[in-house]
PDB file of C-alpha atoms in Angstrom:
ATOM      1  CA  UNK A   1       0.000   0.000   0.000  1.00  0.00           C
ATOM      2  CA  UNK A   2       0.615   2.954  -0.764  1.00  0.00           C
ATOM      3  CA  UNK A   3       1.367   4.950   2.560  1.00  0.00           C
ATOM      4  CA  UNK A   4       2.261   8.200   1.372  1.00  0.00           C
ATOM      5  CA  UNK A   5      -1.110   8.576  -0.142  1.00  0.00           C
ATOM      6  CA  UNK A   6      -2.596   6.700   2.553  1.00  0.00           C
ATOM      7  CA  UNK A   7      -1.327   9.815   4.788  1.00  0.00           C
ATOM      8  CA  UNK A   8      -3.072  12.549   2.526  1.00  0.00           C
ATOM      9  CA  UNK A   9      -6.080  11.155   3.415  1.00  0.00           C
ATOM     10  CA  UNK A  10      -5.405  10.952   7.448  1.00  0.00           C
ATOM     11  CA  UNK A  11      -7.272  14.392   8.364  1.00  0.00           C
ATOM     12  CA  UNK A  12     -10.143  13.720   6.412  1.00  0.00           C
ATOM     13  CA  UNK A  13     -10.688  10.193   7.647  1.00  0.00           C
ATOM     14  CA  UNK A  14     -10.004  11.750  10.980  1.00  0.00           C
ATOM     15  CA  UNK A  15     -12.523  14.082  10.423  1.00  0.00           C
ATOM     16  CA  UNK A  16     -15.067  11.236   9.501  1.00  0.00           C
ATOM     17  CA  UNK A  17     -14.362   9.196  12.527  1.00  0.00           C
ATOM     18  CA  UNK A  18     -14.725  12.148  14.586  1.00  0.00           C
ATOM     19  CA  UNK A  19     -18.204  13.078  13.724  1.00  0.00           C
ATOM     20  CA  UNK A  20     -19.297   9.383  14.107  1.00  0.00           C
ATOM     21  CA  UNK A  21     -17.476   8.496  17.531  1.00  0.00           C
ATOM     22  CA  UNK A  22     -16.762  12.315  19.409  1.00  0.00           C
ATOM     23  CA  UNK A  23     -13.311  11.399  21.119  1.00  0.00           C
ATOM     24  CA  UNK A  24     -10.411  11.249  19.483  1.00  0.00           C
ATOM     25  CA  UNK A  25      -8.652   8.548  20.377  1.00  0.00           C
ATOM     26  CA  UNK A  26     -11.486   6.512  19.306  1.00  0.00           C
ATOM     27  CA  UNK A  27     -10.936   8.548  15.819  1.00  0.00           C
ATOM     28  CA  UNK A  28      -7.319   7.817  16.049  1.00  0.00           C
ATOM     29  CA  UNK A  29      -7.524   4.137  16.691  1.00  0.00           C
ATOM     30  CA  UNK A  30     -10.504   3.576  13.653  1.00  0.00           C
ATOM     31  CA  UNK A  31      -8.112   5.501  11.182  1.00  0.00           C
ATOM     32  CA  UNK A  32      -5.405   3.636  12.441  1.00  0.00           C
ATOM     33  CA  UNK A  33      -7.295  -0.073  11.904  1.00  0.00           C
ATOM     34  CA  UNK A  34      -8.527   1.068   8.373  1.00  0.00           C
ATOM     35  CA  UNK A  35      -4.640   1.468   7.213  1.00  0.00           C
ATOM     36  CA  UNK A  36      -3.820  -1.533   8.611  1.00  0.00           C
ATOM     37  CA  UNK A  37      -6.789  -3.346   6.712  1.00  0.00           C
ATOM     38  CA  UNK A  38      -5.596  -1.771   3.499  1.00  0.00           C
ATOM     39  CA  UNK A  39      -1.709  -1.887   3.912  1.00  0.00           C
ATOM     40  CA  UNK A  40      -1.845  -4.902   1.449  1.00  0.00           C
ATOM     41  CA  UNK A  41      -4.148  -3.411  -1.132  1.00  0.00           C
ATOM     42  CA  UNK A  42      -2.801  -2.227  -4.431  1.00  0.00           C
ATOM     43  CA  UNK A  43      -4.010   1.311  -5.060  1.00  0.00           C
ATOM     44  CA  UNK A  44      -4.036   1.046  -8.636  1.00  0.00           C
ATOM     45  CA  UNK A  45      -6.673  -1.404  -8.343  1.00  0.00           C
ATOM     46  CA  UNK A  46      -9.229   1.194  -6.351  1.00  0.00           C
ATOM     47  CA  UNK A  47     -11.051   3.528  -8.900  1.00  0.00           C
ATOM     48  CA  UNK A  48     -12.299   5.885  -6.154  1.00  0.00           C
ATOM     49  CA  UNK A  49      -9.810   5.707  -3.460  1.00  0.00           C
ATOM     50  CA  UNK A  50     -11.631   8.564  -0.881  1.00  0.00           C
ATOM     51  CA  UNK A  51     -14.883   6.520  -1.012  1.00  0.00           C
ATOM     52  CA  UNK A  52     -12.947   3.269  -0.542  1.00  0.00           C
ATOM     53  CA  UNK A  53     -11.545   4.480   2.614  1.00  0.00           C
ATOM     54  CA  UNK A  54     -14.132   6.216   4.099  1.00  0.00           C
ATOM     55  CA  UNK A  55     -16.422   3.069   3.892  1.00  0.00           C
ATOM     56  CA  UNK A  56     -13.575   0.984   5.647  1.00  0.00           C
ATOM     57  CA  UNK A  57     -13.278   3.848   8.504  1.00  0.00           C
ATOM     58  CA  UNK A  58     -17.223   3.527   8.498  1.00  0.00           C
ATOM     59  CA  UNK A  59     -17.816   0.661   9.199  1.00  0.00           C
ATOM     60  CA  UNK A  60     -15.222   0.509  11.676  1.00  0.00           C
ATOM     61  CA  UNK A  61     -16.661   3.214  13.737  1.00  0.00           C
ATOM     62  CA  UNK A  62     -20.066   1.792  13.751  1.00  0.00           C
ATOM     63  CA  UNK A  63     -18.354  -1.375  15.300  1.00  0.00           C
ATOM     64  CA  UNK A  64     -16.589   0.930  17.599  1.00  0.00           C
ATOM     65  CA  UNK A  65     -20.597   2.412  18.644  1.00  0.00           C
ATOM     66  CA  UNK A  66     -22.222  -0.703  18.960  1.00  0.00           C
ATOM     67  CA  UNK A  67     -19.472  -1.394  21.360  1.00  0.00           C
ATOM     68  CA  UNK A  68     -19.634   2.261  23.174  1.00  0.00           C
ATOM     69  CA  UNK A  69     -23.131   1.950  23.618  1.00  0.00           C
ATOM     70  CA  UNK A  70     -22.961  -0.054  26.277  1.00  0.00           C
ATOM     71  CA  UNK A  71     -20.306   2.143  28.358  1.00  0.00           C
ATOM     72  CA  UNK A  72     -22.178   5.094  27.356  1.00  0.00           C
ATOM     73  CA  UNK A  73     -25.304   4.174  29.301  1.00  0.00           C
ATOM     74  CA  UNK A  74     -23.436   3.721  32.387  1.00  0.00           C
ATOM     75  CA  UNK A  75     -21.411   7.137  32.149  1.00  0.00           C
ATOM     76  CA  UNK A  76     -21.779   9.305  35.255  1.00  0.00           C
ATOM     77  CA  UNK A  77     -23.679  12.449  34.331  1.00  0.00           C
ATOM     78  CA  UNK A  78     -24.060  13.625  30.630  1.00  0.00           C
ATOM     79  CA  UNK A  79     -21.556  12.291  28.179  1.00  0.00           C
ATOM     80  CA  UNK A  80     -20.491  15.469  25.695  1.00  0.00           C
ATOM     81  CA  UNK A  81     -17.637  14.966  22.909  1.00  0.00           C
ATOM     82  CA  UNK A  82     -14.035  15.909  23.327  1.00  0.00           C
ATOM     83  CA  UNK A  83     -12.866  19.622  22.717  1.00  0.00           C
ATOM     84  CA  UNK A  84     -10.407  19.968  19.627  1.00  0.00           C
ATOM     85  CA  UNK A  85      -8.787  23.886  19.167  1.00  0.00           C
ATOM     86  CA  UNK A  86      -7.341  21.479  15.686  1.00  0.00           C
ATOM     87  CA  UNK A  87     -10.174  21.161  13.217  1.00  0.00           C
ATOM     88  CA  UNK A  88      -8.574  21.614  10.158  1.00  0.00           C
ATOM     89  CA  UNK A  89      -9.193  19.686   7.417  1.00  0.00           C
ATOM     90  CA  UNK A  90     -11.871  18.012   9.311  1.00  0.00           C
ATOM     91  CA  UNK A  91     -14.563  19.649   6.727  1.00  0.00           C
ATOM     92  CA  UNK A  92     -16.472  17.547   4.448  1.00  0.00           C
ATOM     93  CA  UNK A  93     -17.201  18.361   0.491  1.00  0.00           C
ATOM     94  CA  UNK A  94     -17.480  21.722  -0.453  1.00  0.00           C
ATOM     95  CA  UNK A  95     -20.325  20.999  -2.267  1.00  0.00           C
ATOM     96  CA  UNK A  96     -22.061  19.527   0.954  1.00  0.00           C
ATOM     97  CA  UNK A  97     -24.004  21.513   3.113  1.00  0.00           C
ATOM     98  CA  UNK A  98     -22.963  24.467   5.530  1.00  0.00           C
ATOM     99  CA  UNK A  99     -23.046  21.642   7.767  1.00  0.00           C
ATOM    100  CA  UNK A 100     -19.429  20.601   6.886  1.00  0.00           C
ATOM    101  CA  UNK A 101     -17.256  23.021   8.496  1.00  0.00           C
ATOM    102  CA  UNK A 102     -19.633  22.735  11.785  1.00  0.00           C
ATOM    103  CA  UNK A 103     -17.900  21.092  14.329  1.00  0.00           C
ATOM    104  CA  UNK A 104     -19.441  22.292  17.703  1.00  0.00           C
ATOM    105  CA  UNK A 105     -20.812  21.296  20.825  1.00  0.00           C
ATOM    106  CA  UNK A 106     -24.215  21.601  19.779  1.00  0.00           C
ATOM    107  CA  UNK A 107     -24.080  19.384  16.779  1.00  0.00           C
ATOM    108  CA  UNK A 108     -21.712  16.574  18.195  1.00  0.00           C
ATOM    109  CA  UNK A 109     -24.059  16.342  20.786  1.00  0.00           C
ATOM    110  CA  UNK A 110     -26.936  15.981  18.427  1.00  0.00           C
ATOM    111  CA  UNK A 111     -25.303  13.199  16.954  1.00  0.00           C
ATOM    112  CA  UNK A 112     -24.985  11.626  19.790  1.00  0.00           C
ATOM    113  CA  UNK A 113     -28.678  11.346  20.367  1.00  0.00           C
ATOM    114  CA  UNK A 114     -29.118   9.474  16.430  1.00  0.00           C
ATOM    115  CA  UNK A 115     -28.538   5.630  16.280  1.00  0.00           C
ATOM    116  CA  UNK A 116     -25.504   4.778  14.520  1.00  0.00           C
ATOM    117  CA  UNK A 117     -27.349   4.368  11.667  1.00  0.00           C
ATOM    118  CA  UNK A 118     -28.935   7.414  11.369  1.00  0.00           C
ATOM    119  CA  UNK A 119     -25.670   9.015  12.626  1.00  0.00           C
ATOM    120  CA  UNK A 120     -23.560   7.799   9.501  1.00  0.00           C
ATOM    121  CA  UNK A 121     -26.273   7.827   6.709  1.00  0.00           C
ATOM    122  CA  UNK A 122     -26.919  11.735   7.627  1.00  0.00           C
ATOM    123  CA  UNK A 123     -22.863  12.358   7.852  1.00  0.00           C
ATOM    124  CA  UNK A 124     -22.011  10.425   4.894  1.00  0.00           C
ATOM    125  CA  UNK A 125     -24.416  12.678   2.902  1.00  0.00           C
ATOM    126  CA  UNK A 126     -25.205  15.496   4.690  1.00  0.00           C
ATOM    127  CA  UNK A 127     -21.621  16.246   5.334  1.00  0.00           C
ATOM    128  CA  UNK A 128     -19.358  14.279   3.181  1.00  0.00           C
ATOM    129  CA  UNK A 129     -21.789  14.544   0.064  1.00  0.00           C
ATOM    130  CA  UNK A 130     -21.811  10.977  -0.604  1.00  0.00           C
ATOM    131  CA  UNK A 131     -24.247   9.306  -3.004  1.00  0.00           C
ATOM    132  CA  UNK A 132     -27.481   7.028  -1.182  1.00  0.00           C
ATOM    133  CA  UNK A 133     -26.225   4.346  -3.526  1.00  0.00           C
ATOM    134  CA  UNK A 134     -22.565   4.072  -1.725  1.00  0.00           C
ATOM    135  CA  UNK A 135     -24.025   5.031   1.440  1.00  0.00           C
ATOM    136  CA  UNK A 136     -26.122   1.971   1.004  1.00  0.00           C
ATOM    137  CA  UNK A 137     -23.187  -0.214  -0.266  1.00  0.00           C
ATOM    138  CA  UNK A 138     -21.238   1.036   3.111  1.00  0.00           C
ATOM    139  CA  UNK A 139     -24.056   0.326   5.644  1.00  0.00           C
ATOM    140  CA  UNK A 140     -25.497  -3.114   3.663  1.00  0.00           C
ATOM    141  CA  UNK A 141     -28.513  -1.285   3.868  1.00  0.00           C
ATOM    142  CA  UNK A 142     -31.396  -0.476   1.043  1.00  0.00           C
ATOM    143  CA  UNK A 143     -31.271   3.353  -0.581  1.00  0.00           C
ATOM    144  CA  UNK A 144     -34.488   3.808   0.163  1.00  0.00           C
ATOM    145  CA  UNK A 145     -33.740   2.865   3.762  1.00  0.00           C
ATOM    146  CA  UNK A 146     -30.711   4.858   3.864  1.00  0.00           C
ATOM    147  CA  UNK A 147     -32.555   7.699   2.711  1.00  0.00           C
ATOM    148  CA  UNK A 148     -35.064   6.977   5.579  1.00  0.00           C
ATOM    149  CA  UNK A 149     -32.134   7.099   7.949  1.00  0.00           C
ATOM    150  CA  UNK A 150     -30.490  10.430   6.527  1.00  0.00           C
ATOM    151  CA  UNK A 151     -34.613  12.129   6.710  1.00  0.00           C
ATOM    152  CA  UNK A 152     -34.948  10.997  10.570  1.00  0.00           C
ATOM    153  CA  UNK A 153     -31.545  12.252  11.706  1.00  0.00           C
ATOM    154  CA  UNK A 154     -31.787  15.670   9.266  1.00  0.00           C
ATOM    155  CA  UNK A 155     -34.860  16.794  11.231  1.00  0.00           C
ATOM    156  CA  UNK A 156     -33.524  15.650  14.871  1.00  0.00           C
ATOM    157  CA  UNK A 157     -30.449  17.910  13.928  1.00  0.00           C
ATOM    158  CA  UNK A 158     -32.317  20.854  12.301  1.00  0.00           C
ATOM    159  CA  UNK A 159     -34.090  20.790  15.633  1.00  0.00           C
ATOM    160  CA  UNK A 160     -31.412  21.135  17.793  1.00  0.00           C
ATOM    161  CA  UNK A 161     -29.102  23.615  16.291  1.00  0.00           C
ATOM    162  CA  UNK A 162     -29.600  27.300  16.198  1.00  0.00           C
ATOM    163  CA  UNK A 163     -30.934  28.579  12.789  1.00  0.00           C
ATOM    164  CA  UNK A 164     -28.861  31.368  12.396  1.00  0.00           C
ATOM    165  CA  UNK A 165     -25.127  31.286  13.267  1.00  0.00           C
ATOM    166  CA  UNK A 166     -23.765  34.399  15.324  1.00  0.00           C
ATOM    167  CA  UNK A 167     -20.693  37.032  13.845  1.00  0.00           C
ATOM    168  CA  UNK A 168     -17.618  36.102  15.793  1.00  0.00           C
ATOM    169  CA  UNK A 169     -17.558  39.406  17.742  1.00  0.00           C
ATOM    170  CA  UNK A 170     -21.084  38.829  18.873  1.00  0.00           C
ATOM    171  CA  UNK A 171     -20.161  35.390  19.995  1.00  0.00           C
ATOM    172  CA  UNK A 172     -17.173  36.505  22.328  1.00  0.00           C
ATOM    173  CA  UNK A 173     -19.268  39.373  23.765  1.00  0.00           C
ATOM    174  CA  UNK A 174     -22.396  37.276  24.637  1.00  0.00           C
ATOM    175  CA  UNK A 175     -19.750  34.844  26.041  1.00  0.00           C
ATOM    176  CA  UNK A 176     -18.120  37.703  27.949  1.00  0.00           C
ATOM    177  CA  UNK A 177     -21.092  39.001  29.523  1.00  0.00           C
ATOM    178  CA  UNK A 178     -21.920  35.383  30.679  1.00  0.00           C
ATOM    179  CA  UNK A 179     -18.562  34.697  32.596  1.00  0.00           C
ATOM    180  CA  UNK A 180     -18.533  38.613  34.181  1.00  0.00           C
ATOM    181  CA  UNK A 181     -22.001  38.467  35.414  1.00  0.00           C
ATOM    182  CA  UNK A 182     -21.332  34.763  36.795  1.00  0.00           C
ATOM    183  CA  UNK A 183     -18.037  36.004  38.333  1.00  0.00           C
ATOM    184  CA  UNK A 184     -20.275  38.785  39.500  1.00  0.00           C
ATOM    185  CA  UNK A 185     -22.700  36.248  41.314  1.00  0.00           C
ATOM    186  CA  UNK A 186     -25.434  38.506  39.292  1.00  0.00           C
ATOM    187  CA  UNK A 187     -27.849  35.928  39.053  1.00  0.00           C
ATOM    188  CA  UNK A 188     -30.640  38.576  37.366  1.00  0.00           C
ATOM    189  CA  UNK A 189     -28.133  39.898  34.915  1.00  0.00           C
ATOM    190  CA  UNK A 190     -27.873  35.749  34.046  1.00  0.00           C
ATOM    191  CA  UNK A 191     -31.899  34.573  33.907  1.00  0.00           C
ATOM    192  CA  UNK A 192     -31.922  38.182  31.493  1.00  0.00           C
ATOM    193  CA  UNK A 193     -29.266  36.425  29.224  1.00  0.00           C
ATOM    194  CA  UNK A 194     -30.890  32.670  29.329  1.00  0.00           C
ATOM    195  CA  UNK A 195     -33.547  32.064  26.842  1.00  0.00           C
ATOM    196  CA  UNK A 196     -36.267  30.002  28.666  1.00  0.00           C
ATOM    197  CA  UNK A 197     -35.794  26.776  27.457  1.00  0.00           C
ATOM    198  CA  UNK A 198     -31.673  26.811  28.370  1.00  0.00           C
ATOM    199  CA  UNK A 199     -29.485  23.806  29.472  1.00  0.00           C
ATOM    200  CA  UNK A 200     -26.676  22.948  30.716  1.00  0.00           C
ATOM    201  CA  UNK A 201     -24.601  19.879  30.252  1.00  0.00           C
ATOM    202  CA  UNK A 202     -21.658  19.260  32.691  1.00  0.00           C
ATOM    203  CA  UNK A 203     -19.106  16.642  31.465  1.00  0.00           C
ATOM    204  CA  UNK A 204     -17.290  15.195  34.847  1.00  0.00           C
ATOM    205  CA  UNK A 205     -17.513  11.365  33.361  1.00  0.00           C
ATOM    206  CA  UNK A 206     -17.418  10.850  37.244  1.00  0.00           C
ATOM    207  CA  UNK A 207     -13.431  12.128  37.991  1.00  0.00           C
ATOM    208  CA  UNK A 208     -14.401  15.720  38.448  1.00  0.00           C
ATOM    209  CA  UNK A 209     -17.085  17.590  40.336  1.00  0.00           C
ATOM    210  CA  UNK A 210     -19.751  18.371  37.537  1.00  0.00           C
ATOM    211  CA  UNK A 211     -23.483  18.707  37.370  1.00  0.00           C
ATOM    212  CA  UNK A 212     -25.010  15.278  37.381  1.00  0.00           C
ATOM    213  CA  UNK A 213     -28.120  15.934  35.538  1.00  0.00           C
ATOM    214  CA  UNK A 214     -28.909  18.640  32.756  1.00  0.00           C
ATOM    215  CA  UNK A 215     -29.871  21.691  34.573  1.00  0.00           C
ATOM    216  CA  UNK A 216     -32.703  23.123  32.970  1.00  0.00           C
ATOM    217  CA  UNK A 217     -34.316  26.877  33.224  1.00  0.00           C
ATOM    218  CA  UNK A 218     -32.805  29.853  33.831  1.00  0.00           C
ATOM    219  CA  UNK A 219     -33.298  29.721  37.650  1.00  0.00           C
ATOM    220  CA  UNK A 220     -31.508  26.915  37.713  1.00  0.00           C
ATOM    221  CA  UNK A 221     -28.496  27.496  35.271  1.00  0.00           C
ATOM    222  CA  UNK A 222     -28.469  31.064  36.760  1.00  0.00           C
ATOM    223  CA  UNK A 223     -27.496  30.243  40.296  1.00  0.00           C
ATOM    224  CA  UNK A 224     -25.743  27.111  39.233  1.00  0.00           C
ATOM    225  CA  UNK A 225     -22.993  29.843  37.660  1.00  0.00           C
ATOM    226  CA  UNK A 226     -22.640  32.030  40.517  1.00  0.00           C
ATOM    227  CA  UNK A 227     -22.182  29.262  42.492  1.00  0.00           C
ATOM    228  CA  UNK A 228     -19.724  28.249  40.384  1.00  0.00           C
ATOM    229  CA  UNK A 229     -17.339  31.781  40.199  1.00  0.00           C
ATOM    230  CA  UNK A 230     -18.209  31.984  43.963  1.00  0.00           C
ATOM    231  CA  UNK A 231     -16.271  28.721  44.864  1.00  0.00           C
ATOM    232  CA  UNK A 232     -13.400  29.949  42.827  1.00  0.00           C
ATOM    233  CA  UNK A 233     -13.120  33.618  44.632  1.00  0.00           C
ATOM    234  CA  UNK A 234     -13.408  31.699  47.990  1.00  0.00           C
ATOM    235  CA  UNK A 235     -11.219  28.446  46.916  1.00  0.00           C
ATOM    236  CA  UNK A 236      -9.345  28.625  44.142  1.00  0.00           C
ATOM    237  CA  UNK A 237      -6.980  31.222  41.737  1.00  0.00           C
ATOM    238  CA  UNK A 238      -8.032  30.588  38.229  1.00  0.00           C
ATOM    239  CA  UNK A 239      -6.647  31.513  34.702  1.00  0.00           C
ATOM    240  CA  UNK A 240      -9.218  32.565  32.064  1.00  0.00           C
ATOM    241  CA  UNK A 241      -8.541  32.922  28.882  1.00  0.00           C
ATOM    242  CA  UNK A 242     -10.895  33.004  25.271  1.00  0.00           C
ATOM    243  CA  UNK A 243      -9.730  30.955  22.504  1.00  0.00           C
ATOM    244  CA  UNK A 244     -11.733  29.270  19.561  1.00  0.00           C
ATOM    245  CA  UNK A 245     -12.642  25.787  20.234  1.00  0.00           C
ATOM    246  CA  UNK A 246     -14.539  23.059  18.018  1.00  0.00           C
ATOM    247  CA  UNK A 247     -14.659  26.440  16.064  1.00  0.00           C
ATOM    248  CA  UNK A 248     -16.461  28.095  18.501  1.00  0.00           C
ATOM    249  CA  UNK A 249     -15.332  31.006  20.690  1.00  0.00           C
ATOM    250  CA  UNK A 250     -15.323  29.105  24.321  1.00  0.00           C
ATOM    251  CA  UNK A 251     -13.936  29.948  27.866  1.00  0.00           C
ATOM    252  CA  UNK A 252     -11.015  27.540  29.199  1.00  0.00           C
ATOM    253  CA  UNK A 253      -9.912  28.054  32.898  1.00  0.00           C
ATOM    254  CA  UNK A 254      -7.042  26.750  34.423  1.00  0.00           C
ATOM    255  CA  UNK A 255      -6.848  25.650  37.985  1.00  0.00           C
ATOM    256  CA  UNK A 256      -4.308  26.437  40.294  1.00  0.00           C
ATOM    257  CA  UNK A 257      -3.226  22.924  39.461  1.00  0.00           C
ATOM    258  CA  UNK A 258      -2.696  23.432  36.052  1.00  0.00           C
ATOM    259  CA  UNK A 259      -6.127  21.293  34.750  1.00  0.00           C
ATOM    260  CA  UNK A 260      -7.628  23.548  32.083  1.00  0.00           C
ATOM    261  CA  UNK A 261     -11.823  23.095  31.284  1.00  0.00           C
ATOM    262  CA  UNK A 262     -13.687  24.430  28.710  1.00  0.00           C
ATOM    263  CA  UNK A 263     -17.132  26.137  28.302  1.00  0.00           C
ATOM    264  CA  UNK A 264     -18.775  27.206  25.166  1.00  0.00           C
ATOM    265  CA  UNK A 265     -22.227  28.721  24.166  1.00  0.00           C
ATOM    266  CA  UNK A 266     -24.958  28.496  22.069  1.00  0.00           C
ATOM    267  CA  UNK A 267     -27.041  31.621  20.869  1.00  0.00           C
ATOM    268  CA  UNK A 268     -30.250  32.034  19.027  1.00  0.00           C
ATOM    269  CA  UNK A 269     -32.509  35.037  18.943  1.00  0.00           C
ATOM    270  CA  UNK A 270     -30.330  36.845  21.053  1.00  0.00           C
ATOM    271  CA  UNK A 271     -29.890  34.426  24.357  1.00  0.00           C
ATOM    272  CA  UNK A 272     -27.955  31.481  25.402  1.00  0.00           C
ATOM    273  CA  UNK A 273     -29.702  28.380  25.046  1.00  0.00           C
ATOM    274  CA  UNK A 274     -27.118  26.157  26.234  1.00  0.00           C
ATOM    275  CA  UNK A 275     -24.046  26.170  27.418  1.00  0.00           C
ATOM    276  CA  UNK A 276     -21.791  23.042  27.430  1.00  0.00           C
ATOM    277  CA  UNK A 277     -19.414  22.489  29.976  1.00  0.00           C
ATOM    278  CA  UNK A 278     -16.160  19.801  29.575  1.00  0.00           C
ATOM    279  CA  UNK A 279     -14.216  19.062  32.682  1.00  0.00           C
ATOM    280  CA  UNK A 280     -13.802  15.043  32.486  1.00  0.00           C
ATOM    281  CA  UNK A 281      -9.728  15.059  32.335  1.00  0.00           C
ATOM    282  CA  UNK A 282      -9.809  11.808  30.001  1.00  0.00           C
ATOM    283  CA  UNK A 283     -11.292  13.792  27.109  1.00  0.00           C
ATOM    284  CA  UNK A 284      -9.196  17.459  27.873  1.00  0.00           C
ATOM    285  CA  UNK A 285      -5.862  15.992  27.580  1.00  0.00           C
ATOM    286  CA  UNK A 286      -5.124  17.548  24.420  1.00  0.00           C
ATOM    287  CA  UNK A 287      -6.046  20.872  26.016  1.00  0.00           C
ATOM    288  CA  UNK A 288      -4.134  20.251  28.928  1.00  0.00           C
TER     289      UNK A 288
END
């Protein structure tokens, strides 16, 4: 095989992997298997060498989901992908929807409520603009069905994300205000900036003190921030610093122990609708 070609197509199939599993080490490992299962292929004998790959790395991942499934349902608290400040060349076609350069919180986590079905018949076309005939070649599925699959995870997503995406500036302001009027313990100035329905997911994975359940409302997420900056005025000495993450402008803070977590946001219509929160140390290593 190969390998210098093989390599050109690393951040791509990285990129796929990603988007199906959230962690990258999991992406890592299912990029790494798919060399290893083509290492004795001759490339001259692959017409479309992309495709080829990316319904090895596939299938791989859905093994890979079938598998985290299980562990998933036992996770302590909400389970939320790992934070990446890398993304590039983790688009998909140009041609493909504006999905393909969105990487964030929001959408990972959308994709994490889709069966793994859904989950790579949506990706593989939504993202990666791949036909419903190699999609259905990939899965061992019907087109119709695949199609089917694609429909039902389109709407769960279209649901979930914002419909318009905020101007960088606006992002880092909004953001801005949210950490000074937490660090504030201005819990009014907070329920103004929460749209009604808000949530917040807290990623501990059980290692790190985190909000079990999703905190819903903006009572709730309101005083659940202050309570948060208040620990660290009485506790702690903190480093904040803004910095893009999964794309998005997000808040890491590190400890007086050198741990760094990150927070992001998600506006529509002018308030934060959720804001996701990743402290579990396994998945912020690349951070750290």
């Amino acid at each position: 095989m190969d390998a210098e070609w093989f390599e050109g197509e690393r951040r791509y199939l990285l990129g796929v992997a990603y988007r199906m599993l959230g962690t990258m080490a999991e992406a890592e490992d299912a990029v790494q298997d798919t060399f290893l299962r083509i290492r004795d292929t001759d490339p001259a004998g692959i017409a479309f060498k992309r495709a080829y790959l990316t319904r090895i790395v596939t299938r791989i991942c859905l093994d890979v989901l079938k598998s985290a499934h299980r562990t998933r349902v036992d996770y302590v608290g909400p389970w939320l992908p790992e934070p990446l400040h890398d993304i590039s060349d983790f688009t998909g076609a140009p041609s493909a929807t504006e999905l393909a350069d969105d990487l964030s919180m929001g959408l990972l986590y959308a994709l994490e409520r889709l069966t793994p079905l859904e989950r790579a018949s949506f990706l593989l076309h939504d993202v990666f603009d791949i036909g419903f005939a190699d999609i259905a070649a990939t899965l061992d599925r019907s087109e119709d069905s695949c199609r089917q699959l694609a429909s039902r995870a389109r709407a769960h997503v279209r649901a979930s994300r914002p419909r318009f995406k905020v101007a960088p500036d606006d992002e880092r302001r909004y953001l801005e205000a949210f950490v000074t009027a937490s660090q504030n313990g201005d819990v009014a100035a907070l329920e103004a900036m929460l749209a009604q329905d808000v949530k917040l997911y807290s990623d501990g994975g059980g290692k790190i003190s985190a909000a079990i359940n999703i905190l819903e409302g903006p009572r709730r997420v309101g005083a659940f921030m202050a309570g948060i900056y208040q620990k660290f005025r009485n506790h702690t000495t903190a480093r904040l610093r803004y910095d893009r993450v999964n794309g998005a402008m997000s808040l890491l803070t590190t400890h007086a122990d050198g741990y760094t977590d990150v927070m992001s946001v998600e506006i529509q219509d002018g308030q934060i609708r959720a804001v996701w929160f990743q402290r579990n140390p396994d998945k912020l290593t690349r951070l750290n």
